[in-house]
Coordinates of C-alpha atoms in Angstrom, one line a residue:
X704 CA 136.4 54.6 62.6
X705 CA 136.9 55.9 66.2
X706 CA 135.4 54.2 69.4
X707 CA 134.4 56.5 71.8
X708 CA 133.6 55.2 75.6
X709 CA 130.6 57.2 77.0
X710 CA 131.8 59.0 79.8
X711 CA 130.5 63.1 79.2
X712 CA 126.9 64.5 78.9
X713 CA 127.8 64.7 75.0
X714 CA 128.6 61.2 74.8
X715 CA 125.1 60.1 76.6
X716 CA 123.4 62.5 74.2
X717 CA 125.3 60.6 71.5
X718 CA 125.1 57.4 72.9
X719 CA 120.9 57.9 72.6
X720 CA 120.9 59.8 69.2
X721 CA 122.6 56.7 67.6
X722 CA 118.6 54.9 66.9
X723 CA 117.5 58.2 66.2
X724 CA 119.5 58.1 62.9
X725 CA 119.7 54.6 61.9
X726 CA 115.4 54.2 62.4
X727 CA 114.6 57.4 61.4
X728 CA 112.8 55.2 58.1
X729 CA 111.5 52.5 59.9
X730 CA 107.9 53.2 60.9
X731 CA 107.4 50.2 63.3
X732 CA 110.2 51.3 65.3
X733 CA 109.3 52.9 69.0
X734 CA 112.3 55.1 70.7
X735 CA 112.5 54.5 74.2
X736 CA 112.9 57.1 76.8
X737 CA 116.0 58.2 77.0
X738 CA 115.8 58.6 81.1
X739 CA 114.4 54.8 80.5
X740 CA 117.5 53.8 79.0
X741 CA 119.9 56.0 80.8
X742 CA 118.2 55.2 84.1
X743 CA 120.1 51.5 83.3
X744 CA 123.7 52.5 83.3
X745 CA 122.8 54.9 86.2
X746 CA 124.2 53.0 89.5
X747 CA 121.8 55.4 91.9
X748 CA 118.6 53.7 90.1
X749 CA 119.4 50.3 88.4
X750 CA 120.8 47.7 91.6
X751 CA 122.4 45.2 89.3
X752 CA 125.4 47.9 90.0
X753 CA 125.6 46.7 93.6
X754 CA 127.0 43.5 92.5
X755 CA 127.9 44.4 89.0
X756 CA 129.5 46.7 86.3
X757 CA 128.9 48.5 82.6
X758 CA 130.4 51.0 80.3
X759 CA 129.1 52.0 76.9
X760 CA 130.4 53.4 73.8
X761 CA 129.6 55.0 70.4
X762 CA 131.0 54.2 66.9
X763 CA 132.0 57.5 64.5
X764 CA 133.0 57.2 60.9
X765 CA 135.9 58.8 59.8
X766 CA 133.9 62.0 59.0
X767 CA 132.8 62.1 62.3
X768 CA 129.4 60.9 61.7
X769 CA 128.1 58.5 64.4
X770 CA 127.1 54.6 63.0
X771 CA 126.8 52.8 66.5
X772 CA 126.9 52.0 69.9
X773 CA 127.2 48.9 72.1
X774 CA 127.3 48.6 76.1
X775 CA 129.0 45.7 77.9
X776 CA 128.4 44.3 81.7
X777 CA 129.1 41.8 84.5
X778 CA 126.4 40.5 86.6
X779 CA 129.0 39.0 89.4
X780 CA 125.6 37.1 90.9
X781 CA 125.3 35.0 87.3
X782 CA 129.0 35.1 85.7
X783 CA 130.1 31.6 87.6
X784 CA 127.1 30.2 86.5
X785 CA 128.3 28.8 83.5
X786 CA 130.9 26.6 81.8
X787 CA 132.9 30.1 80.8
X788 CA 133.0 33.4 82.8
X789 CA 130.2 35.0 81.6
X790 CA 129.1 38.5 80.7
X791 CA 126.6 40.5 78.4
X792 CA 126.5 42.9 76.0
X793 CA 123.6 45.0 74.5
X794 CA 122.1 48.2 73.2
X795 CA 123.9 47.1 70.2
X796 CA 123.1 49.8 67.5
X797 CA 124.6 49.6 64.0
X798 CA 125.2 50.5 60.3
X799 CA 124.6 47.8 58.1
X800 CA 129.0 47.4 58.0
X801 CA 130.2 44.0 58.9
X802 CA 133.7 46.1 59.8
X803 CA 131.8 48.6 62.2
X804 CA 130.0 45.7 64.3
X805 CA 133.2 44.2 64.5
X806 CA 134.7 47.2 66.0
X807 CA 131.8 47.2 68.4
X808 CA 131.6 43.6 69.4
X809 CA 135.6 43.2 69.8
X810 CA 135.3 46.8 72.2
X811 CA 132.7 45.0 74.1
X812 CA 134.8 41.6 74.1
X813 CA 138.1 43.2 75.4
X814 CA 135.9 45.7 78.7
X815 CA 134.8 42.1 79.4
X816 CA 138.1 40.0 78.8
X817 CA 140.3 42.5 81.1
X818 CA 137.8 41.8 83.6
X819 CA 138.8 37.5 84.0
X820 CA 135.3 37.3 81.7
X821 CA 135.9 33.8 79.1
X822 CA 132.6 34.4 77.0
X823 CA 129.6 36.6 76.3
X824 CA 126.0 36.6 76.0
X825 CA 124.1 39.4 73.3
X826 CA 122.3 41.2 73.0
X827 CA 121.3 41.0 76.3
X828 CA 120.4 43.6 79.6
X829 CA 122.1 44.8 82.4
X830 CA 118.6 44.1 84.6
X831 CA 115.5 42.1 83.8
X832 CA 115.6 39.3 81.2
X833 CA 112.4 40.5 80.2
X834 CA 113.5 43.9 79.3
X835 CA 115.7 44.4 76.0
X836 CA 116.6 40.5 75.7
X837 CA 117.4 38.9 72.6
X838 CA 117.9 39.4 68.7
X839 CA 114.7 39.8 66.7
X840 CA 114.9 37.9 64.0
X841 CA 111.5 37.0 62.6
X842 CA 108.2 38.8 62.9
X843 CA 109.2 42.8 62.4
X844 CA 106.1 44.4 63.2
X845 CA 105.3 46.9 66.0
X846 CA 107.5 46.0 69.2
X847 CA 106.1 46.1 72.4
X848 CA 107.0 48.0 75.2
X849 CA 111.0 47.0 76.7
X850 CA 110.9 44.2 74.5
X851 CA 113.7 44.2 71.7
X852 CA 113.5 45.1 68.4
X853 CA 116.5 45.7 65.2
X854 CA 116.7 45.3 61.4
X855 CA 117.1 41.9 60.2
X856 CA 120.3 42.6 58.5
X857 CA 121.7 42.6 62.6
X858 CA 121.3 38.6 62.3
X859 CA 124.1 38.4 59.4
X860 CA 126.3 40.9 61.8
X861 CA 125.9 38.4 64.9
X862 CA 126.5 35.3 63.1
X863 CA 129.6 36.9 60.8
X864 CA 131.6 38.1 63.9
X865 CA 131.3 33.8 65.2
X866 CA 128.2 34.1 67.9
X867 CA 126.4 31.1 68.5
X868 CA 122.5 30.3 69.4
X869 CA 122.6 30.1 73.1
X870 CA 118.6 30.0 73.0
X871 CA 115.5 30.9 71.3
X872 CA 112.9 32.7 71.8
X873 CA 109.2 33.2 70.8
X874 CA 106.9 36.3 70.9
X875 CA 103.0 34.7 71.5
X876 CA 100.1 37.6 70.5
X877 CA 96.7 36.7 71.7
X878 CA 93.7 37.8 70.2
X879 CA 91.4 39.0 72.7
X880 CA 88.5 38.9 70.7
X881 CA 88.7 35.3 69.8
X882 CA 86.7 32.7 72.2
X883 CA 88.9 30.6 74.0
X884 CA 89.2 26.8 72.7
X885 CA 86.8 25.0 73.9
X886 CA 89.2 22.5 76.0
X887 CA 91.0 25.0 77.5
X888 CA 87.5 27.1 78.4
X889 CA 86.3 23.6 80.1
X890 CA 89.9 23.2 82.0
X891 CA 89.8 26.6 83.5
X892 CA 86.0 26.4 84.5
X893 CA 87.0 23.8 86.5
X894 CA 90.0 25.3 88.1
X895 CA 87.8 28.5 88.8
X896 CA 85.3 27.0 90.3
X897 CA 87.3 24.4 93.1
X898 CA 86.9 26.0 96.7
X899 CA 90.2 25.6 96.9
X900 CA 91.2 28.4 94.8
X901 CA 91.0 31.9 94.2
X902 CA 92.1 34.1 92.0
X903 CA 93.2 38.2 92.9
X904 CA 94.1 41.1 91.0
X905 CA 96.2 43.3 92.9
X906 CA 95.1 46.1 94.8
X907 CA 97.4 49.7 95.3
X908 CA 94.9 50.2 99.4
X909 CA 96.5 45.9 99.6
X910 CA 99.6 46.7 98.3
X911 CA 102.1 45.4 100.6
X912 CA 100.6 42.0 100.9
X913 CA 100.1 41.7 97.4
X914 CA 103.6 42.6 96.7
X915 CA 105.1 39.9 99.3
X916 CA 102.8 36.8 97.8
X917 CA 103.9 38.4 94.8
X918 CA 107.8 37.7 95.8
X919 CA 107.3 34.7 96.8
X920 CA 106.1 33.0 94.2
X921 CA 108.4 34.6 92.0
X922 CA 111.1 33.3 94.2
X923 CA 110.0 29.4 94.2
X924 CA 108.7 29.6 90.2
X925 CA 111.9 31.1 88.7
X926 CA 114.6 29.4 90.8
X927 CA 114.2 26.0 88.4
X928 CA 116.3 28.1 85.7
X929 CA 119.7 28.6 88.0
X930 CA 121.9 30.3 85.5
X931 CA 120.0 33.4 85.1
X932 CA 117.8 33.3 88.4
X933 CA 118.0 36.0 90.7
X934 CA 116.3 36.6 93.9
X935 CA 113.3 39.2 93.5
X936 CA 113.2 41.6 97.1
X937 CA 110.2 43.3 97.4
X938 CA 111.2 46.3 97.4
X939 CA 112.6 46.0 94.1
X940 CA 109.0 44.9 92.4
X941 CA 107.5 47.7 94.8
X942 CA 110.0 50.3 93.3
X943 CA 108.9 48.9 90.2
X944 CA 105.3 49.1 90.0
X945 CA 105.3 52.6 91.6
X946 CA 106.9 53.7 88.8
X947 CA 104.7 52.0 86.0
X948 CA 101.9 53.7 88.2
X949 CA 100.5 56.2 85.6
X950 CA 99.7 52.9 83.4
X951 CA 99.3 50.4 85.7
X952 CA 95.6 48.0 85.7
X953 CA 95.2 47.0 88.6
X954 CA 92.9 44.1 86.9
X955 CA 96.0 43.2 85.1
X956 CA 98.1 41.9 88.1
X957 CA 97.0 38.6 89.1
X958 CA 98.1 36.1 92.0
X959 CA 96.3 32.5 92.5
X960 CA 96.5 30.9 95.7
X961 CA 95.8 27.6 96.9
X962 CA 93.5 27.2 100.2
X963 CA 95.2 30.8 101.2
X964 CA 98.6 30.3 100.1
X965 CA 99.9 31.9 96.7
X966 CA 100.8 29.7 94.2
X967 CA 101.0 31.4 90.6
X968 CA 101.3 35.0 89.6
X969 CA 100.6 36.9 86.2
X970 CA 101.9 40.7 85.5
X971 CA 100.8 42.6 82.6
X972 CA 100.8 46.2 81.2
X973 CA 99.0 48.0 78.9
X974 CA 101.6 48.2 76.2
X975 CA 102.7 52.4 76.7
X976 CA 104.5 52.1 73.3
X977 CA 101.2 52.5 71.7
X978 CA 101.8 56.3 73.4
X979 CA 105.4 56.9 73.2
X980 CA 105.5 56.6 69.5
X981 CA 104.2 59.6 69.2
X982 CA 106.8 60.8 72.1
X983 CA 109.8 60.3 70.3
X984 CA 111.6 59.5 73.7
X985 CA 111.5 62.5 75.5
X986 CA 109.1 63.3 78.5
X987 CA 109.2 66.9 78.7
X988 CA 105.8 68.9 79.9
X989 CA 104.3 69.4 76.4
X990 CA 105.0 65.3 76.4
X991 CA 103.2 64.8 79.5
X992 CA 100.4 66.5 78.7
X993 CA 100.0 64.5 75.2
X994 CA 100.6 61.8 77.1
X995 CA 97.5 62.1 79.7
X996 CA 95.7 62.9 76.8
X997 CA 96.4 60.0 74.6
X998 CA 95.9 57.8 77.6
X999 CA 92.6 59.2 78.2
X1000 CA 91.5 58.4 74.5
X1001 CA 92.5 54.8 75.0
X1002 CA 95.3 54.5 72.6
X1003 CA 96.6 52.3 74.1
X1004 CA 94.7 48.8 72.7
X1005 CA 97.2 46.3 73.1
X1006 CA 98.6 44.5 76.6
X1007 CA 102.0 43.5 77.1
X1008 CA 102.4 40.2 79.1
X1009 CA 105.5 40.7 80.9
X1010 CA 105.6 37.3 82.7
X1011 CA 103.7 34.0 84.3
X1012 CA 104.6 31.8 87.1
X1013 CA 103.5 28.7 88.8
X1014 CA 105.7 27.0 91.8
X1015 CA 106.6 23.7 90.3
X1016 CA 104.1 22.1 93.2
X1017 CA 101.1 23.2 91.2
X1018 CA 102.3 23.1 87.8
X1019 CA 100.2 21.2 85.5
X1020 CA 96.8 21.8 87.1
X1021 CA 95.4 24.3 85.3
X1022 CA 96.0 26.9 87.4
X1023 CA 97.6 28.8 84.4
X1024 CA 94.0 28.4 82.7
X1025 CA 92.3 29.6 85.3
X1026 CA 94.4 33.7 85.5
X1027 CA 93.6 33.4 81.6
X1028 CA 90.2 33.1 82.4
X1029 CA 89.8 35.5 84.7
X1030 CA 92.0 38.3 82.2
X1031 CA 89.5 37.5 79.3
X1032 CA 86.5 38.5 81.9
X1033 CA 88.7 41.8 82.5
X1034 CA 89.0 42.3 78.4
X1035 CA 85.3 41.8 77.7
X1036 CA 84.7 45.0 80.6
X1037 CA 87.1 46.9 78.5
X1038 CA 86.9 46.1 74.8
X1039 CA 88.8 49.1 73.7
X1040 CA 91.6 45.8 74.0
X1041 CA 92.5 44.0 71.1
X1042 CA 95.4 42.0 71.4
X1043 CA 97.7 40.7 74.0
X1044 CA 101.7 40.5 73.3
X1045 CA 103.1 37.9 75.6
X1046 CA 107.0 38.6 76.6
X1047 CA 109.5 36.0 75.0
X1048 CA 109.2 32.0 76.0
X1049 CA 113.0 30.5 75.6
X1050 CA 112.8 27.0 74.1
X1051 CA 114.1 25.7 77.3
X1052 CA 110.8 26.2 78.7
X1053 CA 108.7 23.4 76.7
X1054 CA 105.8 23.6 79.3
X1055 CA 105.2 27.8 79.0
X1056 CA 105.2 27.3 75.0
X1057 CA 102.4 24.7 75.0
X1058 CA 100.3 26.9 77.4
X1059 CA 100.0 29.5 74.9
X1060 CA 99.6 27.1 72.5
X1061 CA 96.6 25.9 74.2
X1062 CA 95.0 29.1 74.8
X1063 CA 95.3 29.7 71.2
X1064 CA 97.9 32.2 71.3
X1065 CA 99.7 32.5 67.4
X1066 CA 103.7 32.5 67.6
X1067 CA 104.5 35.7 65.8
X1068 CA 107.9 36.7 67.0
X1069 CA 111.3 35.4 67.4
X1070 CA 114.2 35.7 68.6
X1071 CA 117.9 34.6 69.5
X1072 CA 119.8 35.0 72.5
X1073 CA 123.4 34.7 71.8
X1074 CA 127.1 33.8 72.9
X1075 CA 130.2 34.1 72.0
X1076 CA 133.0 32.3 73.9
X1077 CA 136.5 34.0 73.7
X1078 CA 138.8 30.8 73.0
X1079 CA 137.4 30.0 69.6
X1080 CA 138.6 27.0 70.3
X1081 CA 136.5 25.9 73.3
X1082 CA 133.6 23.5 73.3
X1083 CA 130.2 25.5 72.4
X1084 CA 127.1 24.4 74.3
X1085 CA 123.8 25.9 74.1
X1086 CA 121.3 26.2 76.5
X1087 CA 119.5 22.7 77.9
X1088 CA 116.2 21.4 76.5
X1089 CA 114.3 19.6 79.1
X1090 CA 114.3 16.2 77.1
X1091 CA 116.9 16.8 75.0
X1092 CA 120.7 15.6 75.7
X1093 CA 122.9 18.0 76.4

């Protein structure tokens, strides 16, 4: 077997025909877009390059035949963050070959040892944790747009080369049609109807203030989990809902405040895999023009919840209850909606689980985020629990 770091235009091409072949039977699985994915190892468009690095490679057989691909990176803002030097890997692709993976992981392992890392996390992204995060291993059904999906044979891969649970994860799907429970229907009145708040979907004519309350929620909400926080700048989430304009409702994007003052935030997208399945991964005109069309039929029937905040201030007063509310008002004005996929919950966030819970959201998905510390001799230890000892 031959490693091969991606470095030509025949290596990209390679590099993004490697899911081609190995899903080419497996009817739940969505290709991305290939300028989606290469866009993230491109430092002119992803700006984790600006304080970080990645390389990539494929896996051939010895007939030449290609079997997999990995990618490994440094986020220097997060790596110090933890009781090893940390960095990532992900995009792992593979035959079902304990040898190959190991070929792949240890490739991975030495880019990131050479570089003074001690451990890393996979599969994981060079960007967003909400994009590409995690191993599925439970609940292989249709994946959702940016959200991760592999065969379940990639667990016994993982595990056999010595990674460890660093955290799990759950995938919540919410029946849109379903009342809401009656508790949390009573809760949320309440909320909605205190003078003191109010509730927004974003506007594209209010754009720029909606963007900075946006921010700075973001910024007070997320900061609570230190090892894999980052600053949001606005003109990161402005650059990124430009480009999700073609599928963007505004009724999706929701921001609470609090006598003025934002307080909580919601972000959803109609889930555009519902399209691109049909796409293949390529956006060339014919593409395009299937794509308008599709849109226009409403294919797509299914949200994807990319993410929910509330600064820890106003945590625990239903203002969570409250968005929810107002989204099942939007759903009921366009019932072509069925479902709603919420993006993963780690198990280190307790207080996010038990809000879906409430809402009666079903756990359908999971996942593990893995790590795997170089000295095999070094003391493991996962994630925190809130309550739990560490």
């Amino acid at each position: 077997m031959t490693v091969t770091e991606v470095s030509s235009r025949q290596d990209r091409e390679a590099f993004l025909a490697v899911p081609r072949l190995l899903y080419r039977d497996d009817n739940a699985w969505v290709c991305p877009l290939d300028k989606e994915i290469e866009s993230i190892f491109d430092p002119q468009k992803n700006v984790y390059f600006k304080h970080g690095e990645a390389s990539r490679w494929v896996l051939h057989d010895e007939e030449g035949k290609l079997i997999g691909r990995v990618a490994a990176f440094i986020d220097l803002n997060t790596c110090d963050k933890y009781d090893q030097r940390t960095g990532g890997m992900g995009f792992f692709e593979c035959i079902h070959k304990q040898e190959a993976a190991k070929l792949l992981f240890d490739t991975a392992r030495d880019w990131l040892k050479e570089r003074g890392m001690e451990a890393m996390d996979g599969p994981i992204n060079f960007g967003e944790t909400d994009k590409y995060w995690g191993l599925l291993v439970d609940g292989f059904t249709h994946p959702s747009y940016e959200i991760a999906y592999n065969p379940p044979y990639y667990q016994e891969l993982f595990e056999g080369y010595g990674f460890q649970t660093y955290f799990k994860q759950e995938g919540f799907h919410l029946d849109v049609s379903e009342p809401l429970p009656p508790r949390f229907e009573r809760i949320a009145e309440r909320v909605a109807s205190n003078p003191d708040y109010s509730f927004e979907h974003f506007r594209w004519k209010e754009a720029d203030r909606y963007m900075q309350d946006f921010v700075s929620v973001f910024n007070v909400a997320w900061a609570s989990f230190k090892e894999n926080f980052e600053p949001l700048e606005v003109s990161y989430i402005k650059k990124t809902l430009l480009k999700a304009k073609a599928i963007i409702d505004e009724e999706f994007i929701w921001i609470a405040y609090v006598k003025g003052e934002p307080v909580a935030i919601y972000l959803m997208y109609p889930d555009v895999n519902l399209i691109l399945k049909q796409l293949n991964g390529r956006l060339h005109l014919l593409a395009k023009l299937k794509f308008l069309y599709l849109k226009q039929r409403k294919t797509m029937t299914r949200a994807r919840g990319v993410l929910m905040g509330v600064i820890p201030a106003y945590q625990n007063r239903g203002i969570e209850a409250g968005i929810i509310l107002n989204l099942v008002r939007v759903f009921k004005r366009k019932p072509h909606y069925k479902e709603i996929e919420f993006s993963w919950v780690g198990d280190f966030n307790p207080k996010m689980r038990k809000i879906f819970i409430s809402v009666g959201c079903k756990s359908v998905k999971h996942y593990i985020t893995y790590r795997y510390l170089f000295d095999r001799n070094a003391e493991f230890r996962r994630y925190p629990i809130p309550g739990e000892n560490e």
